[in-house]
C-alpha atoms as a PDB file:
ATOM      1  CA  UNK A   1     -20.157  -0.643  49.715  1.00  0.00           C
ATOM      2  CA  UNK A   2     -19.011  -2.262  46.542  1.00  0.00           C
ATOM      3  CA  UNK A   3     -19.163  -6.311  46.007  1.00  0.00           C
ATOM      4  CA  UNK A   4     -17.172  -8.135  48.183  1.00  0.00           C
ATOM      5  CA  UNK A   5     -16.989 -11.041  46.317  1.00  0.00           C
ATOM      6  CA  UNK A   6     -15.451  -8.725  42.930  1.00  0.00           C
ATOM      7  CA  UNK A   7     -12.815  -7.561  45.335  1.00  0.00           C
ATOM      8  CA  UNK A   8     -12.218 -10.863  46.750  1.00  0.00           C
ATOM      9  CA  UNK A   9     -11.782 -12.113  43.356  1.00  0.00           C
ATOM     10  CA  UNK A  10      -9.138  -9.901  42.171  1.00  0.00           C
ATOM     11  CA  UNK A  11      -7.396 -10.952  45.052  1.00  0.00           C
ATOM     12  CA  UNK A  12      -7.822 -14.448  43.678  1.00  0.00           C
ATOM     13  CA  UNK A  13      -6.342 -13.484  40.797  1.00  0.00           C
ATOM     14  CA  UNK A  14      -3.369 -11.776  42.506  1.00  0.00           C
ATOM     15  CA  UNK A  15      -2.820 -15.468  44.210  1.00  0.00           C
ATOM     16  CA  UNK A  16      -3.248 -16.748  40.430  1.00  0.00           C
ATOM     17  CA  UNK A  17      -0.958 -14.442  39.174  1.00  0.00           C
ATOM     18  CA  UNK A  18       2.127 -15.376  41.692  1.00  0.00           C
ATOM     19  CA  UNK A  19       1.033 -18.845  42.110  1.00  0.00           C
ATOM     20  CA  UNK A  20       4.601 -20.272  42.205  1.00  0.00           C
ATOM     21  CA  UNK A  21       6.371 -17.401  44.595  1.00  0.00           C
ATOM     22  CA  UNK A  22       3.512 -18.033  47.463  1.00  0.00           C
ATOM     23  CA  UNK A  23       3.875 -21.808  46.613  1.00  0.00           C
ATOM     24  CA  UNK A  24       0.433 -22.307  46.361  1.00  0.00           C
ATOM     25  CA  UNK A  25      -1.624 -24.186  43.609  1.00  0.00           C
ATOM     26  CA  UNK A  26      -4.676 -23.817  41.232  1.00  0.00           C
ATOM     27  CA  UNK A  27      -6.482 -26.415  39.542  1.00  0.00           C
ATOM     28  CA  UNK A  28      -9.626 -26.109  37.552  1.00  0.00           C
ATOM     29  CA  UNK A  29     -12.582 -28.613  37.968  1.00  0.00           C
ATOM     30  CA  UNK A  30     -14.422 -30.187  34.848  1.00  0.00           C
ATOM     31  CA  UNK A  31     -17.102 -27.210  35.803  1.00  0.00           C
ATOM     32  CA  UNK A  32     -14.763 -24.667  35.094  1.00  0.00           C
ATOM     33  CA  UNK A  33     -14.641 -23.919  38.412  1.00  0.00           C
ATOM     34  CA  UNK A  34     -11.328 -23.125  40.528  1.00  0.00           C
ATOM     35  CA  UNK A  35      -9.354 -24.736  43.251  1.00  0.00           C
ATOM     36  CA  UNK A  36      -6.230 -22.693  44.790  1.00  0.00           C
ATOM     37  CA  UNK A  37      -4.717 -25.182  46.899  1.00  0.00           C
ATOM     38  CA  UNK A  38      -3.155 -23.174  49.763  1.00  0.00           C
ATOM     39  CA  UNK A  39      -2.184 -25.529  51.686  1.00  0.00           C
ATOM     40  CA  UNK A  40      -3.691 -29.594  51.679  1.00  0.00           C
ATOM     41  CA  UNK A  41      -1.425 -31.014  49.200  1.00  0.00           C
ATOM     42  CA  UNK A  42       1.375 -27.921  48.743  1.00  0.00           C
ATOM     43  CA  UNK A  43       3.517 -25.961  51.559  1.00  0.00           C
ATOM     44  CA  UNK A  44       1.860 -22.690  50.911  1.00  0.00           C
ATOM     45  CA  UNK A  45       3.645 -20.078  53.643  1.00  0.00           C
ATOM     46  CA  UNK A  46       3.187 -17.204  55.553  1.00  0.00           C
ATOM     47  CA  UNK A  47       2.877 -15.095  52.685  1.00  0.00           C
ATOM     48  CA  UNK A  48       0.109 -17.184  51.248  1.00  0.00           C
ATOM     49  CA  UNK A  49      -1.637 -17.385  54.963  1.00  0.00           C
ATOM     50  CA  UNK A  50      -1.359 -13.141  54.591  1.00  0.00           C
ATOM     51  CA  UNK A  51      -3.055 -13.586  51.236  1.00  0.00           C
ATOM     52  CA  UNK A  52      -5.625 -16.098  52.399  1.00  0.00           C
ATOM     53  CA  UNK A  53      -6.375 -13.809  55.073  1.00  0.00           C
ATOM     54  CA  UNK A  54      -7.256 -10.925  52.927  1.00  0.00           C
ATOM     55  CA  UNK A  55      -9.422 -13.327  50.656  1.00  0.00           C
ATOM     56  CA  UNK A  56     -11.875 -14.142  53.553  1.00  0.00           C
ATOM     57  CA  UNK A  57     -11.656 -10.405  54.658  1.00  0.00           C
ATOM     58  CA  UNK A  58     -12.745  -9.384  50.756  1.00  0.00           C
ATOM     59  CA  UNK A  59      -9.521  -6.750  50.788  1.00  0.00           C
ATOM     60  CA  UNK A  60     -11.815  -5.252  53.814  1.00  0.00           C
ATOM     61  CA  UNK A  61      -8.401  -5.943  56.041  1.00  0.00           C
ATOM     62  CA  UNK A  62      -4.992  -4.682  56.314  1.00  0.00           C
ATOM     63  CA  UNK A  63      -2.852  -8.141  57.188  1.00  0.00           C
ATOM     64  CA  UNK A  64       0.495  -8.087  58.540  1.00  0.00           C
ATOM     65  CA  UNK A  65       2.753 -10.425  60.392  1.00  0.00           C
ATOM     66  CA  UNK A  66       5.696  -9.420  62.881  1.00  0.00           C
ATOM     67  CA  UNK A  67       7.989 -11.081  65.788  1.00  0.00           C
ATOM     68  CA  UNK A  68       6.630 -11.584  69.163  1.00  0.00           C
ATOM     69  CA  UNK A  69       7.206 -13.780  72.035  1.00  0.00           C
ATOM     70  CA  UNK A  70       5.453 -16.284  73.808  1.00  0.00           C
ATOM     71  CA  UNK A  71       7.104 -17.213  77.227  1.00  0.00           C
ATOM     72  CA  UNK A  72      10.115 -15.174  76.255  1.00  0.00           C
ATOM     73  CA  UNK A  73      10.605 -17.186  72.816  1.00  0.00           C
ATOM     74  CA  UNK A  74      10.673 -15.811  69.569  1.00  0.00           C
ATOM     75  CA  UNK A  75       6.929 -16.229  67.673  1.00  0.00           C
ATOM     76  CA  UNK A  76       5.626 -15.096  64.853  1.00  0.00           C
ATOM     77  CA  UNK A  77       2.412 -12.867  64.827  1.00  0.00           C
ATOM     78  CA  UNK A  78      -0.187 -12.149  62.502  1.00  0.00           C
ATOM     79  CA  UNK A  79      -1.970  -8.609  62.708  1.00  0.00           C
ATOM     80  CA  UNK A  80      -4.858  -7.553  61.725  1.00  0.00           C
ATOM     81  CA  UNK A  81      -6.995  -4.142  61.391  1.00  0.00           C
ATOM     82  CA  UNK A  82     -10.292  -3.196  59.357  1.00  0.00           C
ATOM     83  CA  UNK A  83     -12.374  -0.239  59.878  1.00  0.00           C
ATOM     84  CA  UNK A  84     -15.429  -2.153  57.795  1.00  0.00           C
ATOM     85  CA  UNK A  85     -15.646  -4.962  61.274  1.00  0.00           C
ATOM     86  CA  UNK A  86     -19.652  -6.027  60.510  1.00  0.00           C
ATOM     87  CA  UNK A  87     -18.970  -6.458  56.454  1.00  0.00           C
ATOM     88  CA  UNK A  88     -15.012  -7.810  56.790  1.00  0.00           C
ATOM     89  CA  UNK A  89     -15.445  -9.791  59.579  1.00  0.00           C
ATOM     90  CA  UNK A  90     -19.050 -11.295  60.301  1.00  0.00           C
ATOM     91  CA  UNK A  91     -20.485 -11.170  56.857  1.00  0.00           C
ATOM     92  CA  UNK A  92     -17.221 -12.413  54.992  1.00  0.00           C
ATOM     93  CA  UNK A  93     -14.410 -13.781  57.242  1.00  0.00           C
ATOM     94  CA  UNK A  94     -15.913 -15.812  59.634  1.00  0.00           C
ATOM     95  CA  UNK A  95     -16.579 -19.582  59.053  1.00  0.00           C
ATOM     96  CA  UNK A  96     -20.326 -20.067  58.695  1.00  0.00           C
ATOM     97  CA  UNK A  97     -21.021 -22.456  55.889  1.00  0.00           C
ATOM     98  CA  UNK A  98     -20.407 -26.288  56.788  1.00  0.00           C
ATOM     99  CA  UNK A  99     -19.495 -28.299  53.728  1.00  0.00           C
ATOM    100  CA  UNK A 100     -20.893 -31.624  55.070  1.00  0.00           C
ATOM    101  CA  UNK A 101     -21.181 -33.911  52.185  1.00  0.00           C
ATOM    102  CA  UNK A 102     -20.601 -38.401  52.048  1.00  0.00           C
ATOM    103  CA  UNK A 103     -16.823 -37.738  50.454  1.00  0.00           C
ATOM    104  CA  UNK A 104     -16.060 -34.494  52.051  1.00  0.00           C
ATOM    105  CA  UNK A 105     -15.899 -32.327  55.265  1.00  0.00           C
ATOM    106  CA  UNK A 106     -14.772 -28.841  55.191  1.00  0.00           C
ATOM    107  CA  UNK A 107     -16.423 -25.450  56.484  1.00  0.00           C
ATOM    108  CA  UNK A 108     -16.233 -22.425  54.003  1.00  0.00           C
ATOM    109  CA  UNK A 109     -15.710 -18.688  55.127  1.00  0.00           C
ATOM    110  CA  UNK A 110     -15.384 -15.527  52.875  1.00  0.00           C
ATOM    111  CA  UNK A 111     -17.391 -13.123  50.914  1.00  0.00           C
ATOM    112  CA  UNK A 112     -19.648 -16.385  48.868  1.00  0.00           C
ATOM    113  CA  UNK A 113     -21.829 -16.130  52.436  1.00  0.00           C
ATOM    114  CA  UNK A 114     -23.114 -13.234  51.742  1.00  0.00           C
ATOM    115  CA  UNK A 115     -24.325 -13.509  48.075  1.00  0.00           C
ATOM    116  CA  UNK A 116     -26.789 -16.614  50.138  1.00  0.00           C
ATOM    117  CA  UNK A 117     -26.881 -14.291  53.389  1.00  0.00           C
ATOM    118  CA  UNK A 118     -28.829 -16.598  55.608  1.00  0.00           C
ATOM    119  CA  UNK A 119     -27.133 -16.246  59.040  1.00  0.00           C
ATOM    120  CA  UNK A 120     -28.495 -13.894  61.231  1.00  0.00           C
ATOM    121  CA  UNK A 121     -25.112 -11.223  60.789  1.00  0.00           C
ATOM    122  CA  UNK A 122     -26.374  -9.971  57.735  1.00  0.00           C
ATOM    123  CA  UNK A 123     -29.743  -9.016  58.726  1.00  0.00           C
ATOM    124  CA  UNK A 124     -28.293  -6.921  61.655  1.00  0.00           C
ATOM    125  CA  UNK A 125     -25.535  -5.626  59.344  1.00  0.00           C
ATOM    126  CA  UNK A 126     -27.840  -5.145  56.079  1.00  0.00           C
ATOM    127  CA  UNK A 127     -25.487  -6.260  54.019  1.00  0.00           C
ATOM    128  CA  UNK A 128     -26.183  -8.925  50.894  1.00  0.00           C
ATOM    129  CA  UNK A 129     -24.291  -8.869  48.003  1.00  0.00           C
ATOM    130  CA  UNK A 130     -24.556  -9.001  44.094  1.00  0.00           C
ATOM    131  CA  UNK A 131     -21.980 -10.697  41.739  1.00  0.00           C
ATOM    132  CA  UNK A 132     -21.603 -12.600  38.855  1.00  0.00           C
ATOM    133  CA  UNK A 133     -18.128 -14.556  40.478  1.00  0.00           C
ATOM    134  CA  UNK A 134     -18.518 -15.926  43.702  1.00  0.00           C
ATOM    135  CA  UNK A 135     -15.094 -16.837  46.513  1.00  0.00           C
ATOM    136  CA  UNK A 136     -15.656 -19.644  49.254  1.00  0.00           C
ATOM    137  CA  UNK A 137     -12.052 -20.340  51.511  1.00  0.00           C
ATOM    138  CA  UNK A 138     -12.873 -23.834  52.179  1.00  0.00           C
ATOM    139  CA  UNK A 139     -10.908 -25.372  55.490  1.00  0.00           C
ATOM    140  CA  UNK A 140     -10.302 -29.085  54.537  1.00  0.00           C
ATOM    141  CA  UNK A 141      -7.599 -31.590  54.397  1.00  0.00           C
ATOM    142  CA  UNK A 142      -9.240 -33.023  51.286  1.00  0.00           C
ATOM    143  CA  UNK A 143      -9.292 -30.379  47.751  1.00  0.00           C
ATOM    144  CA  UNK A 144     -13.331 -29.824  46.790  1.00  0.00           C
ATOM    145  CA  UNK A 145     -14.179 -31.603  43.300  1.00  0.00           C
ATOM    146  CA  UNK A 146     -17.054 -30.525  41.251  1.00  0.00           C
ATOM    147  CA  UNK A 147     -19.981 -31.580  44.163  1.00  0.00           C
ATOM    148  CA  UNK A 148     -18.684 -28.880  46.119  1.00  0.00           C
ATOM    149  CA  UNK A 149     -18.493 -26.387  43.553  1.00  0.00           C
ATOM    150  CA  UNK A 150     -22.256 -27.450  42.293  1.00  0.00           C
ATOM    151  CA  UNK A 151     -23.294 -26.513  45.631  1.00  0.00           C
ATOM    152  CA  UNK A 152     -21.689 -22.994  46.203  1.00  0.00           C
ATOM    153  CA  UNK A 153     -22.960 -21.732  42.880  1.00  0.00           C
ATOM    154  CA  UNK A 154     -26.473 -23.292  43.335  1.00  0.00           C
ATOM    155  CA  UNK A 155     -26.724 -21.094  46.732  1.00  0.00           C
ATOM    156  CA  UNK A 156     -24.917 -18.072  45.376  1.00  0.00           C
ATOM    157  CA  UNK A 157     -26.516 -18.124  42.607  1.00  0.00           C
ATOM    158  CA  UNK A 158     -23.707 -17.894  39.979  1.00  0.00           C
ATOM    159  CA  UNK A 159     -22.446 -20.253  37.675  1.00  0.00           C
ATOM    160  CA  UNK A 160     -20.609 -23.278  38.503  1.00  0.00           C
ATOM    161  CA  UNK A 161     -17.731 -21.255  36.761  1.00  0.00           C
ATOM    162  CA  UNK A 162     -17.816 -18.377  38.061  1.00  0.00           C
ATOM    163  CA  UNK A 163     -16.889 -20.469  41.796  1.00  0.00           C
ATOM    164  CA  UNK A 164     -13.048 -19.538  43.481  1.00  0.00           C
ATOM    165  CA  UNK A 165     -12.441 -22.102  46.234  1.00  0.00           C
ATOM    166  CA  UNK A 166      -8.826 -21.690  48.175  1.00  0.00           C
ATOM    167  CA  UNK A 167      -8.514 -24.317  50.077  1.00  0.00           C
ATOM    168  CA  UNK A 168      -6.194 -25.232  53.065  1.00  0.00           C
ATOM    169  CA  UNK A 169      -5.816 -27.253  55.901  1.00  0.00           C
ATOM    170  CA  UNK A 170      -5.620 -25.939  59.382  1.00  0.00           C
ATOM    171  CA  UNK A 171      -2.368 -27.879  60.190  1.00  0.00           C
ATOM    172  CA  UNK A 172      -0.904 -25.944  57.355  1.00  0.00           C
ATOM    173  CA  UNK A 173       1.781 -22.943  57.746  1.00  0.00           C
ATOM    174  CA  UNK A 174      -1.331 -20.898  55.965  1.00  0.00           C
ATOM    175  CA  UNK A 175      -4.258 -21.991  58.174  1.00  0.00           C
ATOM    176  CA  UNK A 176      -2.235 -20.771  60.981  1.00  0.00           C
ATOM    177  CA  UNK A 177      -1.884 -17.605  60.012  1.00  0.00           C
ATOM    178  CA  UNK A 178      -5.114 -17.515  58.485  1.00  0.00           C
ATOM    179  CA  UNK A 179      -6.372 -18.660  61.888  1.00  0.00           C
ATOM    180  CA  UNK A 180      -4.150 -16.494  63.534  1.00  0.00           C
ATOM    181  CA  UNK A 181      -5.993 -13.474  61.870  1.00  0.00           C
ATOM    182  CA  UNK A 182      -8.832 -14.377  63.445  1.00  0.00           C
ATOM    183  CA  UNK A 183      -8.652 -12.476  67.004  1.00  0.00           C
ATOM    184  CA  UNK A 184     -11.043  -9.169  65.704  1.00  0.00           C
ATOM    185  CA  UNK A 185     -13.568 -11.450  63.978  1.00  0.00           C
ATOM    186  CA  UNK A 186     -13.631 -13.494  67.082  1.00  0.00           C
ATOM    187  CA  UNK A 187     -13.895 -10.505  69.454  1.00  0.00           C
ATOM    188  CA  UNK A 188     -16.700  -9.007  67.148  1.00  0.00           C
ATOM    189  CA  UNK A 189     -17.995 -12.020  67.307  1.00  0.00           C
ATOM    190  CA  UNK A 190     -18.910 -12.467  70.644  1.00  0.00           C
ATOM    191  CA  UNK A 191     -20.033  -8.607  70.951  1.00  0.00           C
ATOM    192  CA  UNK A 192     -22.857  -9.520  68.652  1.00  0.00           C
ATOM    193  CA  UNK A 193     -23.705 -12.724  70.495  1.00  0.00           C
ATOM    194  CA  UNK A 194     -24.012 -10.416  73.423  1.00  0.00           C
ATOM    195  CA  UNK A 195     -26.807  -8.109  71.526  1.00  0.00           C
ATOM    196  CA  UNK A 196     -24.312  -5.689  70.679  1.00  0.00           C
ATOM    197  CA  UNK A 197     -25.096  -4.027  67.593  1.00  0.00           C
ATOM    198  CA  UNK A 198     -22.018  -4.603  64.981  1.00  0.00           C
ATOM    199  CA  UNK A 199     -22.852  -1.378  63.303  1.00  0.00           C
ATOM    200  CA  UNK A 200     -21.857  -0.127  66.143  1.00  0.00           C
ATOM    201  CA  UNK A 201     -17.812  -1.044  66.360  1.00  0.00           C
ATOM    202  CA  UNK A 202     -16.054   1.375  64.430  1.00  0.00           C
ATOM    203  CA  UNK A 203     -12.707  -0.405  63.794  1.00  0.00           C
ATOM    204  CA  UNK A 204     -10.744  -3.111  65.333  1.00  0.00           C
ATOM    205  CA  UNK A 205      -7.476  -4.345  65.394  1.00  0.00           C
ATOM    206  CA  UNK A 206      -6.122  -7.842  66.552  1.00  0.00           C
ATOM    207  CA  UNK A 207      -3.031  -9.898  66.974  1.00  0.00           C
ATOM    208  CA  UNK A 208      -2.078 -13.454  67.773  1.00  0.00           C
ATOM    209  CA  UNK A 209       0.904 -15.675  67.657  1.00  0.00           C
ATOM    210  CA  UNK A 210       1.006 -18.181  64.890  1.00  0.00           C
ATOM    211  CA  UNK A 211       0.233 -21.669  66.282  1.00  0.00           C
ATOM    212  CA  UNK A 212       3.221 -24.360  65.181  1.00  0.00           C
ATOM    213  CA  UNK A 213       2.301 -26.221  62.527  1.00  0.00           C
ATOM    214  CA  UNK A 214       2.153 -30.130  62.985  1.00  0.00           C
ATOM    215  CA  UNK A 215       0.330 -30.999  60.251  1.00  0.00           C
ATOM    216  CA  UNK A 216      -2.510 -32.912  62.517  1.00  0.00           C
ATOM    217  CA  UNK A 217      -5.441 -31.183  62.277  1.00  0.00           C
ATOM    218  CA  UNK A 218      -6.682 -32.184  65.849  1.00  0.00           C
ATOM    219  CA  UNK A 219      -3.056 -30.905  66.989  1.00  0.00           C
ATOM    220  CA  UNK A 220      -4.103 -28.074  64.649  1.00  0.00           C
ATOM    221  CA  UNK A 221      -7.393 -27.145  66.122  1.00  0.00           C
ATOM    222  CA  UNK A 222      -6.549 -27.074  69.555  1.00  0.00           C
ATOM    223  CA  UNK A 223      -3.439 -25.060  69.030  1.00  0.00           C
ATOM    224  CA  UNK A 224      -4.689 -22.391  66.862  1.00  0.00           C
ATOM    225  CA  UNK A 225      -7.789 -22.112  69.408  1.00  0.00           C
ATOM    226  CA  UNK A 226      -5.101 -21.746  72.392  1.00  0.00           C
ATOM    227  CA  UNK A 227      -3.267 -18.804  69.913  1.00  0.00           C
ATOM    228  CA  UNK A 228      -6.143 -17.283  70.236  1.00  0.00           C
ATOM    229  CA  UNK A 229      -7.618 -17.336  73.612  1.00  0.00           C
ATOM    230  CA  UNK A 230      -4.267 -17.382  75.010  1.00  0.00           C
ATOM    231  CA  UNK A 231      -2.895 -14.834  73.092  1.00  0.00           C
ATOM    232  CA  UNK A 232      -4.852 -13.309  71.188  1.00  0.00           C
ATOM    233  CA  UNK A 233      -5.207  -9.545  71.658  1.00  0.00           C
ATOM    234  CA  UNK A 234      -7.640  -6.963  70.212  1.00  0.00           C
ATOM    235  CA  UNK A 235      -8.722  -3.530  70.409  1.00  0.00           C
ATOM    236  CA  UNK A 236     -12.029  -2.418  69.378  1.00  0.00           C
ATOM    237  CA  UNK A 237     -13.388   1.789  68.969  1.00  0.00           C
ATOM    238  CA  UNK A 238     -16.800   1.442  69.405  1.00  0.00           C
ATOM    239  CA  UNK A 239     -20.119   4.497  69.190  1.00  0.00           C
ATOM    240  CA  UNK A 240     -22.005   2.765  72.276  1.00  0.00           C
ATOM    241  CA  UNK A 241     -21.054   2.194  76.054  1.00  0.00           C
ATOM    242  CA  UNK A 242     -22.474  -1.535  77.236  1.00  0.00           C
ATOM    243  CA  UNK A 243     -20.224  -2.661  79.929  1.00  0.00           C
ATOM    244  CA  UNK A 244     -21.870  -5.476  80.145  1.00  0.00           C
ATOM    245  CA  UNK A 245     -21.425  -6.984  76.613  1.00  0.00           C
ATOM    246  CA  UNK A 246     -18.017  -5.857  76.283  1.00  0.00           C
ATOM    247  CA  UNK A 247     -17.026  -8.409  79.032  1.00  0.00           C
ATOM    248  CA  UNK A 248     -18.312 -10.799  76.856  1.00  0.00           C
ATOM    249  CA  UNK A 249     -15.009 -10.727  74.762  1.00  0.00           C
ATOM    250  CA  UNK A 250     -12.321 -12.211  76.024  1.00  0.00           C
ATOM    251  CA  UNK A 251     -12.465 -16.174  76.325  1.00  0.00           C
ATOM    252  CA  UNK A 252     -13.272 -17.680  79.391  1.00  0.00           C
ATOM    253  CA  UNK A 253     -11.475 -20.519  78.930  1.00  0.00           C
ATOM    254  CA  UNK A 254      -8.849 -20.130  81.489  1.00  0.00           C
ATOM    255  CA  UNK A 255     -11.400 -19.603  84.201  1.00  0.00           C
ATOM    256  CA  UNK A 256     -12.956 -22.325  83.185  1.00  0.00           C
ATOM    257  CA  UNK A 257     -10.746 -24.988  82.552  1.00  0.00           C
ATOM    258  CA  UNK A 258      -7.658 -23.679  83.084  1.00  0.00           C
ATOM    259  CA  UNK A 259      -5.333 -25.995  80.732  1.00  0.00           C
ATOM    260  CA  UNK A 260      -4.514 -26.167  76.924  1.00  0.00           C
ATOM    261  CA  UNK A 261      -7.792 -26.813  74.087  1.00  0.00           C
ATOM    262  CA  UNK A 262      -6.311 -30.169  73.367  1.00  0.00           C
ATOM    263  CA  UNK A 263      -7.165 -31.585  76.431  1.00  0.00           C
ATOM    264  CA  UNK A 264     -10.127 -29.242  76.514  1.00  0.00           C
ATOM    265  CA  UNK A 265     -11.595 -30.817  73.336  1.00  0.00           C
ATOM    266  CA  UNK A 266     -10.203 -34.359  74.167  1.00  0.00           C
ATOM    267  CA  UNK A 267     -12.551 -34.127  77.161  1.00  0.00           C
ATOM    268  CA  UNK A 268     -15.173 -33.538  75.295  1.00  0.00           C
ATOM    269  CA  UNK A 269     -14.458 -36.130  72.592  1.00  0.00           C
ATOM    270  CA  UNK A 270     -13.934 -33.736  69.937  1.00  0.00           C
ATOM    271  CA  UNK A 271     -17.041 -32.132  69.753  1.00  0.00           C
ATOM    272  CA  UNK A 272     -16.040 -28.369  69.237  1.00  0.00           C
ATOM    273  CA  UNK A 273     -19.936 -27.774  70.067  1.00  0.00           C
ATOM    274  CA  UNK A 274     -20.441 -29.301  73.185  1.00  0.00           C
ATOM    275  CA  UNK A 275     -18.470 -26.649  74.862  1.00  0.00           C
ATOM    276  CA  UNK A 276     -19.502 -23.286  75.696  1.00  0.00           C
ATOM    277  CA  UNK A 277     -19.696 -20.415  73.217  1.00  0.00           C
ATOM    278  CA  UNK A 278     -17.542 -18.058  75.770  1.00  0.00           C
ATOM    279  CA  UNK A 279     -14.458 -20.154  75.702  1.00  0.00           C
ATOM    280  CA  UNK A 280     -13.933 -18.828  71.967  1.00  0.00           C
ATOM    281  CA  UNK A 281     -12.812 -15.341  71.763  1.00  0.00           C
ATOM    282  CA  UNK A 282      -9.058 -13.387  72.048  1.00  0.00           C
ATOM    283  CA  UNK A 283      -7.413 -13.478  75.342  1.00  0.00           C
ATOM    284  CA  UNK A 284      -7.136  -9.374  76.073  1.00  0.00           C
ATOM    285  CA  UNK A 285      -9.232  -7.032  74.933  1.00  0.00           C
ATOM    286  CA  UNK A 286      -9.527  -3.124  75.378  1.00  0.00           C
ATOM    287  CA  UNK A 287     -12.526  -0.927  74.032  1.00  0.00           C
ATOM    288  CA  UNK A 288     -12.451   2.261  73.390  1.00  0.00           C
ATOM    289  CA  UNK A 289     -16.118   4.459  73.633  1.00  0.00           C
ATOM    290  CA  UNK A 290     -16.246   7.244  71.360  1.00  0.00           C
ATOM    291  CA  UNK A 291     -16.642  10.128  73.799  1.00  0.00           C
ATOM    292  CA  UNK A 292     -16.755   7.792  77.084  1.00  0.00           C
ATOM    293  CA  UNK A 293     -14.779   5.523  78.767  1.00  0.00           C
ATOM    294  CA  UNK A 294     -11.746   3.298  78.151  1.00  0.00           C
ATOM    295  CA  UNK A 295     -12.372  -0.720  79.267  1.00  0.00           C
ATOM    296  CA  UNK A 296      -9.689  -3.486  79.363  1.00  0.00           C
ATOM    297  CA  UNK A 297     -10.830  -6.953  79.958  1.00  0.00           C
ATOM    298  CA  UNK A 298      -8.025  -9.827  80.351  1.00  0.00           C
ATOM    299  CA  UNK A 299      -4.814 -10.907  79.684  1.00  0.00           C
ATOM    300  CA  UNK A 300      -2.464 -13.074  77.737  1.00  0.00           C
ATOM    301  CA  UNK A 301      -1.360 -16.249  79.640  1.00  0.00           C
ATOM    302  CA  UNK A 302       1.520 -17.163  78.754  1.00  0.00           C
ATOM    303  CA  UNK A 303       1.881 -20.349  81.157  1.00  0.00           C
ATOM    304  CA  UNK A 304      -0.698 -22.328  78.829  1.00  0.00           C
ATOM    305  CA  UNK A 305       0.800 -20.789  75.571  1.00  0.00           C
ATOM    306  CA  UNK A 306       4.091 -22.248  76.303  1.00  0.00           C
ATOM    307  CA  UNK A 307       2.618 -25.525  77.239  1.00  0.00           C
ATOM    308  CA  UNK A 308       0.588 -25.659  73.928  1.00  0.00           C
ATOM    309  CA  UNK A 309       3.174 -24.829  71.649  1.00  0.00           C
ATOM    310  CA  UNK A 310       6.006 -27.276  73.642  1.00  0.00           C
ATOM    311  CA  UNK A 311       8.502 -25.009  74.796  1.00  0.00           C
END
């Protein structure tokens, strides 16, 4: 496998290129390094979202949207589908790095985690990378200055100009879809919390409605986490039968609170850690065992969907 981070960046530079069409917008620090505001103090879109998307998935990811419904009403969908799950999705897209600084709050994803590669995904993947250029999506509602870009290149181990940070708010139209695109990751995810080895999963595919923006990003939270284990649905070909750990998948949150994540999380004051790691994870979920059995776990509810996104 080739660097993530030099395809991520050329996707950067696709995002630089057509800037003003996905009405996003880059700035570049007194470092040298480079903010792409997707979506804090611009509209971004769906199209940007898309593009975001395939930034934290390092091109790893096909990325499309289409029309669903939730509850009978029209929604908009974001799929996705990688055959690279352990590289695109635990060692790249999901949101490991906290940016917890006096001025600023954010938590990075994308390909700059694995150029540091201390979480335990990359050990069981073996996968660390070498670059020169280094791509962190940061989710804030504030744009990173030149602190924040000091400390992604001092862990990457690149230069402070060599740093790509696209940056977005959840409560944006592109952190929804961006969120929205998170169903595999989160289903792969949880197979690896189980003991599941992500070598193992072949290829997944995913799909979840896009959470209405409201530009709150407690509103934001809770409704892209309902999006997902609500709706969120994902199928996974895998090389090794384990019952047990597939069950693991599918969020439990309906069984075991039965009502929408804002009141979840307003229950628990907030503090997306005090709950239980198997609330978080797609709705539905069907595996597929090379040369063995078929398993389907869950189901969309469409009750608590409705309710989150006020229809």
């Amino acid at each position: 496998m080739e660097s993530i981070n030099r395809m991520a960046v050329e996707l950067v530079d696709e995002a630089l290129d057509f800037a003003d069409e996905l009405n996003v917008a880059p700035y570049e620090l007194d470092s040298g390094a480079t903010v792409l505001d997707f979506g804090v103090d611009v509209d971004g879109g769906v199209e940007a979202g898309v593009l975001l998307a395939e930034i934290q998935t390092a091109g790893l990811s096909t990325i499309t949207t289409r029309m669903g419904r939730v509850d009978g009403a029209p929604v908009p969908h974001v799929e996705l589908s990688t055959d690279h799950p352990g590289i695109a999705l635990l060692c790249s897209q999901k949101a490991g790095w906290e940016l917890d600084f006096d001025v600023f709050d954010g938590l990075g994803s994308g390909p700059a985690r694995a150029l540091v590669g201390r979480e335990s995904e990359f050990e069981a993947v073996g996968y660390y990378d070498e670059f020169d250029l280094t791509v962190l999506a940061v989710e804030s509602i504030e744009l990173p200055d030149d602190q924040i870009a000091a400390h992604v290149a001092d862990l990457a181990g690149v230069e402070e100009s060599g740093v790509f940070l696209p940056t977005f708010a959840l409560g944006s139209i592109a952190g929804s879809v961006a969120a929205g695109a998170r169903a595999p990751e989160m289903a792969v995810w949880q197979l690896f919390e189980a003991g599941y080895d992500p070598d193992d999963v072949l290829s997944v595919s995913g799909s979840a409605p896009v959470a209405p923006v409201g530009y709150d990003e407690s509103e934001a939270m809770a409704r892209t986490n309902d999006a997902l284990a609500y709706g969120g649905e994902v199928h996974l070909t895998v090389a090794e039968d384990d019952a047990d750990a597939f069950e693991s998948i599918t969020a439990a949150a309906g069984e075991e609170f039965g009502r929408p994540f804002a009141d979840i999380f307003e229950a628990h004051d907030w503090d997306f850690e005090a709950l239980p790691a198997s609330v978080f994870g797609p709705a539905a979920a069907t595996v597929d065992v090379a040369d063995g059995p078929t398993y389907r776990f869950g189901g969309r509810n469409e009750a608590l969907l409705a309710e989150s996104f006020g229809f």
